[in-house]
């Protein structure tokens, strides 16, 4: 069948000639929606089986349709299928080829179905499949962090607020913060799958159909929990795409925060970590440099993913029920965001697994900036019974004295400290060392190595069951 003939037939005789070149260019989506080929064929086979089961088409025609669709699937997978922009989209490209292969029986496939519910089910299947891929990638990243956390449960490093050294923590505890963060991303993915687990197939153009179809059968055949309950919503809903882009944007933001820390930590000024050569590049002019390009690209790609979310929100905000051609803009956003997120997750998992941790540099930095000042204040409250505000004031004077003497808090003499508060005893030095500081933070979720190891054990069990 020629492209022109197929195009005219598609328009149902309404137009005497094919669309102008500009209209063809703006209208066609085959350049990107060909990515839906497997879902489109899968949906068509399920639809044909239901049509035969309900007696709407014959078993013989269904057998021809299924054989033809499987042939097309193989052609696309081996690269011999010829896509045509004149046929607009993946649906019409497949249908035209099916007609070439099996003749008039192909025309029965579209009974009780519209491209509106067809594209809705195709994209929903694709996004659902992608969510499962993202979930596996997140589990891999979480597992990488659990390994590093276990390795460094007692490795002391500075904890920061406002990018200023605040209190000493452990690198294991820091890693576990990302376990929590990415586990929430995993939870959002699973929640999204639960909400999108309904089939729009059978809603037809917008109002359902008078044919005695079985939407529960097709929903089950396609792996959905149930069919969607309203035909108008079935063809107009793109919440599942928006929700995927939203969870992708949040996850990308988490990856960007991590990338920022990796970039900072790998500078000579920090020297906390060293990235492997696999995730670094050199300079064309400065031979001493080792650039964290992979982390920088992860950070940069976050704007791209977030942009896709905002873009589709703007498309959908003005859409009255039900379907409008505007919705064609959903696919490129979703496809690119998914591809970008997959790459970001893979790159970050590799960096976390491969990085070399400089425990000595972390420990040295943990002792800078009077990071155990809060431990001094807590000791004054706990041991001397001072109100915390008074203890805070005494500690502030101690910090000022240490800065004046150009030493750390723990290097102040007992006489120095007693000049500020006579009640201070030698016992104060048991809390001013960074190692003792982190060991003391045994509250649930705290940075004490014993607590970090408890959290690691908990999360290992959760991920094993996930």
Coordinates of N, CA and C in Angstrom, one line a residue, residues 89-326:
X89 N 2.1 8.1 12.7 CA 2.5 7.6 14.0 C 2.8 6.1 14.0
X90 N 3.1 5.5 15.1 CA 3.4 4.1 15.2 C 2.2 3.2 14.9
X91 N 1.1 3.7 15.3 CA -0.2 2.9 15.2 C -0.5 2.7 13.7
X92 N -0.5 3.8 12.9 CA -0.8 3.7 11.5 C 0.3 3.0 10.7
X93 N 1.6 3.2 11.1 CA 2.7 2.5 10.5 C 2.5 0.9 10.6
X94 N 2.1 0.5 11.9 CA 1.9 -0.9 12.1 C 0.7 -1.4 11.4
X95 N -0.4 -0.6 11.4 CA -1.6 -1.1 10.7 C -1.4 -1.2 9.2
X96 N -0.7 -0.2 8.6 CA -0.5 -0.3 7.2 C 0.3 -1.5 6.8
X97 N 1.3 -1.8 7.6 CA 2.2 -3.0 7.3 C 1.4 -4.2 7.5
X98 N 0.5 -4.2 8.5 CA -0.3 -5.4 8.8 C -1.2 -5.7 7.6
X99 N -1.8 -4.6 7.0 CA -2.6 -4.7 5.9 C -1.9 -5.3 4.7
X100 N -0.6 -4.9 4.5 CA 0.2 -5.5 3.4 C 0.4 -7.0 3.6
X101 N 0.6 -7.4 4.9 CA 0.9 -8.8 5.2 C -0.3 -9.7 5.2
X102 N -1.5 -9.2 5.7 CA -2.6 -10.2 5.8 C -3.9 -9.7 5.1
X103 N -3.8 -8.6 4.4 CA -5.0 -8.2 3.6 C -6.1 -7.6 4.5
X104 N -7.3 -7.9 4.1 CA -8.5 -7.2 4.7 C -8.7 -7.6 6.1
X105 N -8.2 -8.7 6.6 CA -8.4 -9.1 8.0 C -7.8 -8.0 8.9
X106 N -6.8 -7.3 8.4 CA -6.1 -6.2 9.2 C -7.1 -5.1 9.6
X107 N -8.1 -4.9 8.7 CA -9.0 -3.8 8.9 C -10.0 -4.1 10.1
X108 N -10.0 -5.3 10.5 CA -10.9 -5.7 11.6 C -10.3 -5.4 13.0
X109 N -9.0 -5.2 13.0 CA -8.3 -5.0 14.3 C -8.7 -3.7 15.0
X110 N -9.1 -2.7 14.3 CA -9.4 -1.4 14.9 C -10.9 -1.4 15.4
X111 N -11.6 -2.5 15.2 CA -13.0 -2.5 15.7 C -13.0 -2.2 17.2
X112 N -13.9 -1.4 17.7 CA -14.1 -1.0 19.1 C -12.9 -0.4 19.7
X113 N -12.1 0.3 18.9 CA -10.9 0.9 19.4 C -10.7 2.2 18.6
X114 N -10.0 3.2 19.3 CA -9.6 4.4 18.7 C -8.1 4.6 18.9
X115 N -7.5 5.5 18.1 CA -6.1 5.8 18.4 C -6.0 6.5 19.7
X116 N -7.1 7.1 20.2 CA -7.1 7.8 21.5 C -6.8 6.8 22.6
X117 N -7.6 5.7 22.7 CA -7.3 4.8 23.8 C -6.1 3.9 23.5
X118 N -5.8 3.8 22.2 CA -4.6 3.0 21.8 C -3.3 3.7 22.3
X119 N -3.2 5.0 22.0 CA -1.9 5.7 22.4 C -1.9 5.8 23.9
X120 N -3.1 5.9 24.6 CA -3.1 6.0 26.0 C -2.6 4.7 26.7
X121 N -3.0 3.6 26.1 CA -2.5 2.3 26.7 C -1.0 2.1 26.4
X122 N -0.6 2.4 25.1 CA 0.8 2.2 24.8 C 1.7 3.0 25.7
X123 N 1.4 4.3 25.9 CA 2.3 5.1 26.7 C 2.3 4.7 28.1
X124 N 1.1 4.3 28.6 CA 1.0 3.9 30.0 C 1.8 2.6 30.2
X125 N 1.7 1.7 29.3 CA 2.5 0.4 29.4 C 4.0 0.8 29.4
X126 N 4.4 1.7 28.5 CA 5.8 2.1 28.4 C 6.3 2.7 29.7
X127 N 5.5 3.6 30.3 CA 5.9 4.3 31.5 C 6.0 3.3 32.6
X128 N 5.0 2.4 32.7 CA 5.0 1.4 33.7 C 6.3 0.5 33.6
X129 N 6.6 0.1 32.4 CA 7.8 -0.7 32.2 C 9.1 0.1 32.7
X130 N 9.1 1.4 32.4 CA 10.2 2.2 32.7 C 10.3 2.4 34.3
X131 N 9.2 2.5 34.9 CA 9.2 2.6 36.4 C 9.8 1.3 37.0
X132 N 9.6 0.2 36.4 CA 10.2 -1.0 37.0 C 11.7 -1.0 36.8
X133 N 12.2 -0.4 35.6 CA 13.6 -0.3 35.4 C 14.2 0.7 36.3
X134 N 13.5 1.8 36.6 CA 14.1 2.8 37.5 C 14.1 2.2 38.9
X135 N 13.1 1.5 39.3 CA 13.1 0.8 40.6 C 14.4 -0.1 40.8
X136 N 14.7 -0.9 39.8 CA 15.9 -1.7 39.9 C 17.2 -0.9 40.0
X137 N 17.2 0.2 39.2 CA 18.4 1.0 39.2 C 18.6 1.7 40.6
X138 N 17.5 2.1 41.2 CA 17.5 2.7 42.5 C 18.0 1.7 43.6
X139 N 17.5 0.5 43.4 CA 17.9 -0.6 44.4 C 19.4 -0.8 44.2
X140 N 20.0 -0.7 43.0 CA 21.4 -0.9 42.8 C 22.2 0.3 43.5
X141 N 21.7 1.5 43.3 CA 22.4 2.6 44.0 C 22.3 2.6 45.5
X142 N 21.2 2.2 46.0 CA 21.0 2.0 47.5 C 22.0 1.0 48.0
X143 N 22.1 -0.1 47.3 CA 23.0 -1.2 47.7 C 24.4 -0.7 47.7
X144 N 24.8 0.1 46.7 CA 26.1 0.6 46.6 C 26.4 1.5 47.9
X145 N 25.4 2.3 48.3 CA 25.6 3.1 49.5 C 25.7 2.3 50.7
X146 N 24.9 1.2 50.8 CA 25.0 0.4 52.0 C 26.3 -0.2 52.1
X147 N 26.9 -0.6 51.0 CA 28.3 -1.2 51.0 C 29.3 -0.2 51.6
X148 N 29.2 1.1 51.1 CA 30.2 2.1 51.5 C 29.9 2.5 53.0
X149 N 28.6 2.5 53.4 CA 28.3 2.8 54.7 C 28.8 1.8 55.7
X150 N 28.7 0.6 55.4 CA 29.2 -0.5 56.2 C 30.7 -0.4 56.3
X151 N 31.4 -0.1 55.2 CA 32.8 0.0 55.2 C 33.3 1.2 56.1
X152 N 32.5 2.2 56.1 CA 32.9 3.5 56.8 C 32.0 3.9 57.9
X153 N 31.4 2.9 58.6 CA 30.5 3.2 59.7 C 31.1 4.1 60.8
X154 N 32.4 3.9 61.0 CA 33.2 4.7 62.0 C 34.1 5.7 61.5
X155 N 34.1 5.9 60.2 CA 35.0 6.9 59.6 C 34.5 8.3 59.9
X156 N 35.3 9.1 60.7 CA 34.8 10.4 61.1 C 35.0 11.4 60.0
X157 N 34.0 12.3 59.8 CA 34.1 13.4 58.9 C 33.3 14.6 59.4
X158 N 33.5 15.8 58.9 CA 32.7 16.9 59.4 C 31.3 16.8 58.8
X159 N 30.3 17.1 59.6 CA 29.0 17.4 59.1 C 28.8 18.9 58.9
X160 N 28.0 19.3 57.9 CA 27.9 20.7 57.6 C 26.5 21.2 57.7
X161 N 26.4 22.5 58.1 CA 25.2 23.3 57.8 C 25.7 24.6 57.2
X162 N 25.0 25.1 56.3 CA 25.5 26.3 55.6 C 26.9 26.2 55.0
X163 N 27.2 24.9 54.7 CA 28.6 24.6 54.2 C 29.7 25.0 55.1
X164 N 29.3 25.1 56.4 CA 30.3 25.3 57.5 C 30.4 24.1 58.3
X165 N 31.6 23.7 58.8 CA 31.7 22.6 59.7 C 30.8 22.8 60.9
X166 N 29.9 21.8 61.2 CA 28.9 22.0 62.3 C 29.2 21.0 63.4
X167 N 29.1 19.7 63.2 CA 29.4 18.7 64.2 C 30.0 17.5 63.4
X168 N 30.9 16.8 64.1 CA 31.4 15.6 63.5 C 30.4 14.5 63.3
X169 N 30.4 13.8 62.2 CA 29.6 12.7 61.9 C 30.5 11.6 61.3
X170 N 29.9 10.5 60.9 CA 30.7 9.5 60.2 C 30.3 9.5 58.7
X171 N 31.2 9.1 57.9 CA 30.9 8.9 56.5 C 29.9 7.9 56.2
X172 N 29.9 6.9 57.1 CA 28.8 5.9 57.0 C 27.4 6.5 57.2
X173 N 27.4 7.4 58.2 CA 26.1 8.0 58.5 C 25.7 8.9 57.3
X174 N 26.7 9.6 56.7 CA 26.4 10.4 55.5 C 25.9 9.6 54.4
X175 N 26.5 8.4 54.2 CA 26.0 7.5 53.1 C 24.6 7.1 53.4
X176 N 24.3 6.8 54.6 CA 22.9 6.4 55.0 C 21.9 7.4 54.8
X177 N 22.3 8.7 54.8 CA 21.3 9.8 54.5 C 20.9 9.6 53.1
X178 N 21.8 9.3 52.2 CA 21.4 9.0 50.8 C 20.6 7.8 50.6
X179 N 20.8 6.8 51.4 CA 20.0 5.6 51.4 C 18.5 6.0 51.7
X180 N 18.3 6.8 52.7 CA 17.0 7.3 53.0 C 16.4 8.0 51.9
X181 N 17.2 8.9 51.3 CA 16.7 9.8 50.2 C 16.3 9.0 49.0
X182 N 17.2 8.1 48.6 CA 16.8 7.3 47.4 C 15.8 6.2 47.6
X183 N 15.6 5.8 48.9 CA 14.6 4.9 49.2 C 13.2 5.6 49.1
X184 N 13.2 6.9 49.4 CA 11.9 7.6 49.1 C 11.6 7.7 47.7
X185 N 12.7 7.9 46.8 CA 12.5 7.8 45.4 C 11.9 6.5 45.0
X186 N 12.4 5.4 45.5 CA 12.0 4.1 45.2 C 10.5 3.9 45.6
X187 N 10.1 4.5 46.8 CA 8.8 4.4 47.2 C 7.8 5.2 46.3
X188 N 8.3 6.4 45.8 CA 7.5 7.1 44.9 C 7.3 6.4 43.5
X189 N 8.3 5.7 43.1 CA 8.2 4.9 41.9 C 7.1 3.8 42.1
X190 N 7.1 3.1 43.2 CA 6.2 2.1 43.4 C 4.8 2.6 43.6
X191 N 4.7 3.7 44.3 CA 3.3 4.4 44.4 C 2.8 4.7 43.0
X192 N 3.7 5.2 42.2 CA 3.2 5.6 40.8 C 2.7 4.4 40.0
X193 N 3.5 3.3 40.1 CA 3.0 2.1 39.5 C 1.6 1.7 39.9
X194 N 1.4 1.8 41.2 CA 0.1 1.4 41.8 C -1.0 2.2 41.2
X195 N -0.8 3.5 41.0 CA -1.8 4.4 40.5 C -2.0 4.3 39.0
X196 N -0.9 4.0 38.3 CA -1.1 3.9 36.8 C -1.5 2.5 36.4
X197 N -1.8 1.6 37.3 CA -2.0 0.2 37.0 C -3.5 -0.1 36.6
X198 N -4.0 0.8 35.7 CA -5.3 0.7 35.2 C -5.3 0.8 33.6
X199 N -6.1 0.1 32.9 CA -6.0 0.1 31.5 C -7.0 1.0 30.8
X200 N -6.6 1.9 30.0 CA -7.6 2.7 29.2 C -8.1 2.1 28.0
X201 N -7.6 0.9 27.6 CA -8.0 0.3 26.4 C -9.5 -0.1 26.4
X202 N -10.2 0.2 25.4 CA -11.6 -0.1 25.3 C -12.5 1.2 25.5
X203 N -11.8 2.3 25.9 CA -12.6 3.5 26.0 C -12.9 4.1 24.7
X204 N -12.2 3.6 23.6 CA -12.4 4.0 22.2 C -12.1 5.5 22.2
X205 N -12.8 6.3 21.3 CA -12.4 7.7 21.1 C -12.6 8.5 22.4
X206 N -13.7 8.3 23.1 CA -14.0 9.0 24.3 C -15.2 8.5 25.1
X207 N -16.1 7.8 24.4 CA -17.4 7.5 25.0 C -17.6 6.0 25.2
X208 N -16.6 5.2 25.0 CA -16.8 3.8 25.0 C -17.3 3.3 23.7
X209 N -17.9 2.1 23.7 CA -18.3 1.5 22.4 C -19.6 0.7 22.6
X210 N -20.3 0.5 21.5 CA -21.5 -0.3 21.6 C -21.2 -1.8 21.4
X211 N -20.0 -2.1 21.0 CA -19.6 -3.5 20.8 C -19.5 -4.2 22.2
X212 N -19.8 -5.5 22.3 CA -19.8 -6.2 23.6 C -18.3 -6.6 24.0
X213 N -17.5 -5.6 24.2 CA -16.1 -5.9 24.5 C -15.9 -6.3 26.0
X214 N -14.8 -6.9 26.3 CA -14.5 -7.2 27.7 C -13.2 -6.5 28.1
X215 N -13.4 -5.4 28.7 CA -12.2 -4.5 29.1 C -11.4 -5.2 30.2
X216 N -12.1 -6.0 31.0 CA -11.4 -6.7 32.1 C -10.4 -7.7 31.5
X217 N -10.8 -8.3 30.4 CA -9.9 -9.3 29.8 C -8.7 -8.7 29.3
X218 N -8.8 -7.5 28.5 CA -7.6 -6.9 28.0 C -6.8 -6.3 29.1
X219 N -7.4 -5.8 30.1 CA -6.6 -5.2 31.2 C -5.7 -6.3 31.8
X220 N -6.3 -7.5 32.1 CA -5.6 -8.6 32.6 C -4.5 -9.1 31.7
X221 N -4.8 -9.2 30.4 CA -3.8 -9.6 29.4 C -2.6 -8.7 29.3
X222 N -2.8 -7.4 29.6 CA -1.7 -6.5 29.5 C -1.0 -6.2 30.8
X223 N -1.5 -7.0 31.9 CA -0.8 -6.9 33.1 C -1.3 -5.7 34.0
X224 N -2.4 -5.2 33.7 CA -3.0 -4.1 34.5 C -3.9 -4.7 35.6
X225 N -4.1 -4.0 36.7 CA -4.9 -4.5 37.8 C -6.4 -4.5 37.4
X226 N -6.8 -3.5 36.6 CA -8.2 -3.4 36.2 C -8.3 -2.3 35.1
X227 N -9.5 -2.2 34.5 CA -9.7 -1.1 33.5 C -10.0 0.2 34.2
X228 N -9.7 1.3 33.5 CA -10.1 2.6 34.1 C -11.6 2.7 34.0
X229 N -12.2 3.4 34.9 CA -13.7 3.4 35.1 C -14.5 4.4 34.3
X230 N -13.8 5.4 33.7 CA -14.5 6.4 33.0 C -13.9 6.6 31.7
X231 N -14.6 6.5 30.6 CA -14.1 6.5 29.2 C -13.5 7.9 28.9
X232 N -14.1 9.0 29.4 CA -13.5 10.3 29.2 C -12.2 10.5 29.8
X233 N -12.1 10.0 31.1 CA -10.8 10.1 31.8 C -9.8 9.2 31.2
X234 N -10.2 8.1 30.7 CA -9.3 7.1 30.1 C -8.4 7.6 29.0
X235 N -9.1 8.4 28.1 CA -8.3 8.9 27.0 C -7.6 10.2 27.2
X236 N -8.1 10.9 28.3 CA -7.5 12.3 28.5 C -6.5 12.3 29.6
X237 N -6.4 11.3 30.4 CA -5.5 11.3 31.6 C -4.1 11.1 31.1
X238 N -3.2 12.1 31.6 CA -1.8 11.9 31.5 C -1.1 12.1 32.9
X239 N -1.9 11.9 33.9 CA -1.3 12.0 35.3 C -0.1 11.1 35.4
X240 N -0.3 9.9 34.9 CA 0.8 8.9 35.0 C 2.1 9.4 34.4
X241 N 2.0 10.1 33.3 CA 3.2 10.7 32.7 C 3.8 11.8 33.5
X242 N 2.9 12.7 34.0 CA 3.3 13.8 34.9 C 3.9 13.2 36.2
X243 N 3.3 12.2 36.7 CA 3.8 11.7 38.0 C 5.2 11.0 37.8
X244 N 5.4 10.4 36.6 CA 6.7 9.8 36.3 C 7.7 10.9 36.2
X245 N 7.3 12.0 35.5 CA 8.3 13.1 35.3 C 8.5 13.8 36.7
X246 N 7.5 13.9 37.6 CA 7.7 14.5 38.9 C 8.7 13.6 39.7
X247 N 8.5 12.3 39.7 CA 9.4 11.5 40.5 C 10.8 11.5 39.9
X248 N 10.9 11.6 38.6 CA 12.2 11.6 37.9 C 12.9 12.9 38.3
X249 N 12.1 14.0 38.4 CA 12.7 15.3 38.7 C 13.2 15.3 40.1
X250 N 12.4 14.7 41.0 CA 12.8 14.7 42.5 C 14.1 13.8 42.6
X251 N 14.1 12.7 41.9 CA 15.2 11.8 42.0 C 16.5 12.4 41.4
X252 N 16.3 13.1 40.3 CA 17.4 13.8 39.6 C 17.9 14.9 40.6
X253 N 17.0 15.6 41.3 CA 17.5 16.6 42.3 C 18.4 16.0 43.3
X254 N 18.0 14.8 43.8 CA 18.8 14.1 44.8 C 20.1 13.7 44.2
X255 N 20.1 13.2 43.0 CA 21.4 12.9 42.3 C 22.3 14.1 42.2
X256 N 21.6 15.2 41.9 CA 22.4 16.5 41.7 C 23.0 16.9 43.0
X257 N 22.3 16.8 44.1 CA 22.9 17.1 45.4 C 24.1 16.2 45.7
X258 N 23.9 15.0 45.4 CA 25.1 14.1 45.6 C 26.2 14.4 44.7
X259 N 25.9 14.7 43.5 CA 27.0 15.1 42.5 C 27.7 16.3 43.0
X260 N 27.0 17.3 43.6 CA 27.6 18.5 44.1 C 28.6 18.2 45.2
X261 N 28.2 17.3 46.1 CA 29.1 16.9 47.2 C 30.3 16.1 46.6
X262 N 30.1 15.3 45.7 CA 31.3 14.6 45.1 C 32.2 15.5 44.4
X263 N 31.7 16.5 43.8 CA 32.5 17.5 43.1 C 33.4 18.3 44.2
X264 N 32.7 18.7 45.3 CA 33.4 19.4 46.3 C 34.4 18.5 47.0
X265 N 34.0 17.3 47.4 CA 34.9 16.4 48.1 C 36.1 16.0 47.3
X266 N 36.0 16.0 46.0 CA 37.2 15.6 45.2 C 38.1 16.7 44.9
X267 N 37.8 17.9 45.3 CA 38.8 19.0 45.1 C 40.0 18.8 46.0
X268 N 41.2 19.3 45.6 CA 42.4 19.3 46.5 C 42.2 19.9 47.8
X269 N 41.3 21.0 47.9 CA 41.0 21.7 49.1 C 40.3 20.8 50.1
X270 N 39.5 19.9 49.7 CA 38.9 18.9 50.6 C 39.6 17.6 50.6
X271 N 39.8 17.0 49.4 CA 40.5 15.7 49.3 C 39.8 14.6 50.1
X272 N 38.5 14.6 50.2 CA 37.8 13.6 51.0 C 37.7 12.3 50.1
X273 N 37.6 12.4 48.8 CA 37.5 11.2 48.0 C 38.3 11.4 46.7
X274 N 38.5 10.4 46.0 CA 39.1 10.4 44.7 C 38.3 9.5 43.8
X275 N 37.8 10.1 42.7 CA 37.1 9.4 41.7 C 38.0 8.5 40.8
X276 N 37.5 7.4 40.4 CA 38.3 6.5 39.5 C 38.4 7.2 38.2
X277 N 39.4 6.7 37.4 CA 39.6 7.2 36.0 C 38.4 7.0 35.2
X278 N 37.6 6.0 35.5 CA 36.4 5.7 34.7 C 35.4 6.8 34.7
X279 N 35.4 7.6 35.7 CA 34.4 8.7 35.8 C 35.0 10.1 35.9
X280 N 36.2 10.2 35.4 CA 36.9 11.5 35.4 C 37.5 11.7 34.0
X281 N 37.9 13.0 33.8 CA 38.6 13.4 32.6 C 39.7 14.3 32.9
X282 N 40.6 14.5 32.0 CA 41.8 15.4 32.2 C 41.5 16.7 31.5
X283 N 42.5 17.6 31.6 CA 42.5 18.9 31.0 C 43.3 18.9 29.7
X284 N 42.9 19.6 28.7 CA 43.7 19.7 27.5 C 44.9 20.6 27.6
X285 N 45.0 21.4 28.7 CA 46.1 22.3 28.9 C 46.8 22.1 30.2
X286 N 46.1 21.6 31.2 CA 46.7 21.5 32.5 C 46.8 20.0 32.9
X287 N 48.0 19.4 32.8 CA 48.2 18.0 33.0 C 47.9 17.5 34.4
X288 N 47.9 18.4 35.4 CA 47.8 17.9 36.7 C 46.3 17.7 37.1
X289 N 45.4 18.1 36.2 CA 44.0 18.1 36.6 C 43.3 16.8 36.4
X290 N 42.4 16.5 37.3 CA 41.5 15.3 37.1 C 40.1 15.8 37.4
X291 N 39.3 16.0 36.4 CA 38.0 16.6 36.5 C 36.9 15.6 36.7
X292 N 35.9 15.9 37.7 CA 34.8 15.1 38.0 C 33.7 15.2 37.0
X293 N 34.0 15.0 35.7 CA 33.0 15.4 34.7 C 31.7 14.6 34.8
X294 N 31.8 13.3 35.2 CA 30.6 12.5 35.3 C 29.6 13.1 36.3
X295 N 30.2 13.5 37.4 CA 29.3 14.2 38.5 C 28.8 15.5 38.0
X296 N 29.6 16.3 37.3 CA 29.1 17.6 36.7 C 28.0 17.4 35.7
X297 N 28.1 16.3 34.9 CA 27.0 16.1 33.9 C 25.8 15.6 34.6
X298 N 25.9 14.8 35.7 CA 24.7 14.5 36.4 C 24.0 15.7 37.0
X299 N 24.8 16.6 37.5 CA 24.3 17.9 38.1 C 23.6 18.7 37.0
X300 N 24.2 18.7 35.8 CA 23.7 19.5 34.7 C 22.4 18.9 34.1
X301 N 22.3 17.6 34.0 CA 21.2 17.0 33.4 C 19.9 17.1 34.3
X302 N 20.1 17.5 35.5 CA 18.9 17.6 36.4 C 18.0 18.7 35.9
X303 N 18.5 19.8 35.4 CA 17.7 20.8 34.8 C 16.9 20.4 33.6
X304 N 17.5 19.5 32.9 CA 16.8 18.9 31.7 C 15.6 18.1 32.1
X305 N 15.7 17.2 33.1 CA 14.6 16.4 33.6 C 13.5 17.3 34.2
X306 N 13.9 18.2 35.0 CA 12.9 19.1 35.6 C 12.2 19.9 34.5
X307 N 12.9 20.3 33.5 CA 12.3 21.1 32.4 C 11.2 20.3 31.7
X308 N 11.4 19.0 31.5 CA 10.4 18.2 30.9 C 9.1 18.1 31.8
X309 N 9.3 18.1 33.1 CA 8.1 18.1 33.9 C 7.3 19.4 33.8
X310 N 8.0 20.5 33.8 CA 7.4 21.8 33.7 C 6.7 21.9 32.3
X311 N 7.4 21.4 31.3 CA 6.8 21.5 29.9 C 5.5 20.8 29.8
X312 N 5.5 19.5 30.3 CA 4.2 18.8 30.2 C 3.1 19.3 31.1
X313 N 3.5 19.9 32.2 CA 2.5 20.5 33.0 C 1.8 21.7 32.3
X314 N 2.6 22.4 31.5 CA 2.1 23.5 30.7 C 1.2 23.0 29.6
X315 N 1.6 21.9 29.0 CA 0.7 21.3 28.0 C -0.7 21.0 28.5
X316 N -0.7 20.3 29.7 CA -1.9 19.7 30.2 C -2.8 20.8 30.9
X317 N -2.2 21.9 31.3 CA -3.0 22.8 32.1 C -4.2 23.4 31.4
X318 N -4.1 23.5 30.1 CA -5.2 24.1 29.3 C -6.0 23.1 28.5
X319 N -5.9 21.8 28.8 CA -6.6 20.8 28.1 C -8.0 20.5 28.6
X320 N -9.0 20.9 27.8 CA -10.4 20.5 28.2 C -10.5 19.0 27.9
X321 N -11.5 18.3 28.5 CA -11.8 16.9 28.2 C -12.3 16.8 26.8
X322 N -11.8 15.9 25.9 CA -11.0 14.8 26.4 C -9.6 14.9 25.8
X323 N -9.5 14.4 24.5 CA -8.2 14.3 23.8 C -8.0 15.5 22.9
X324 N -6.8 16.0 22.9 CA -6.4 17.1 22.0 C -5.0 16.7 21.4
X325 N -4.7 17.2 20.2 CA -3.4 16.8 19.6 C -2.2 17.3 20.4
X326 N -2.5 18.3 21.3 CA -1.4 18.8 22.2 C -0.8 17.7 23.0

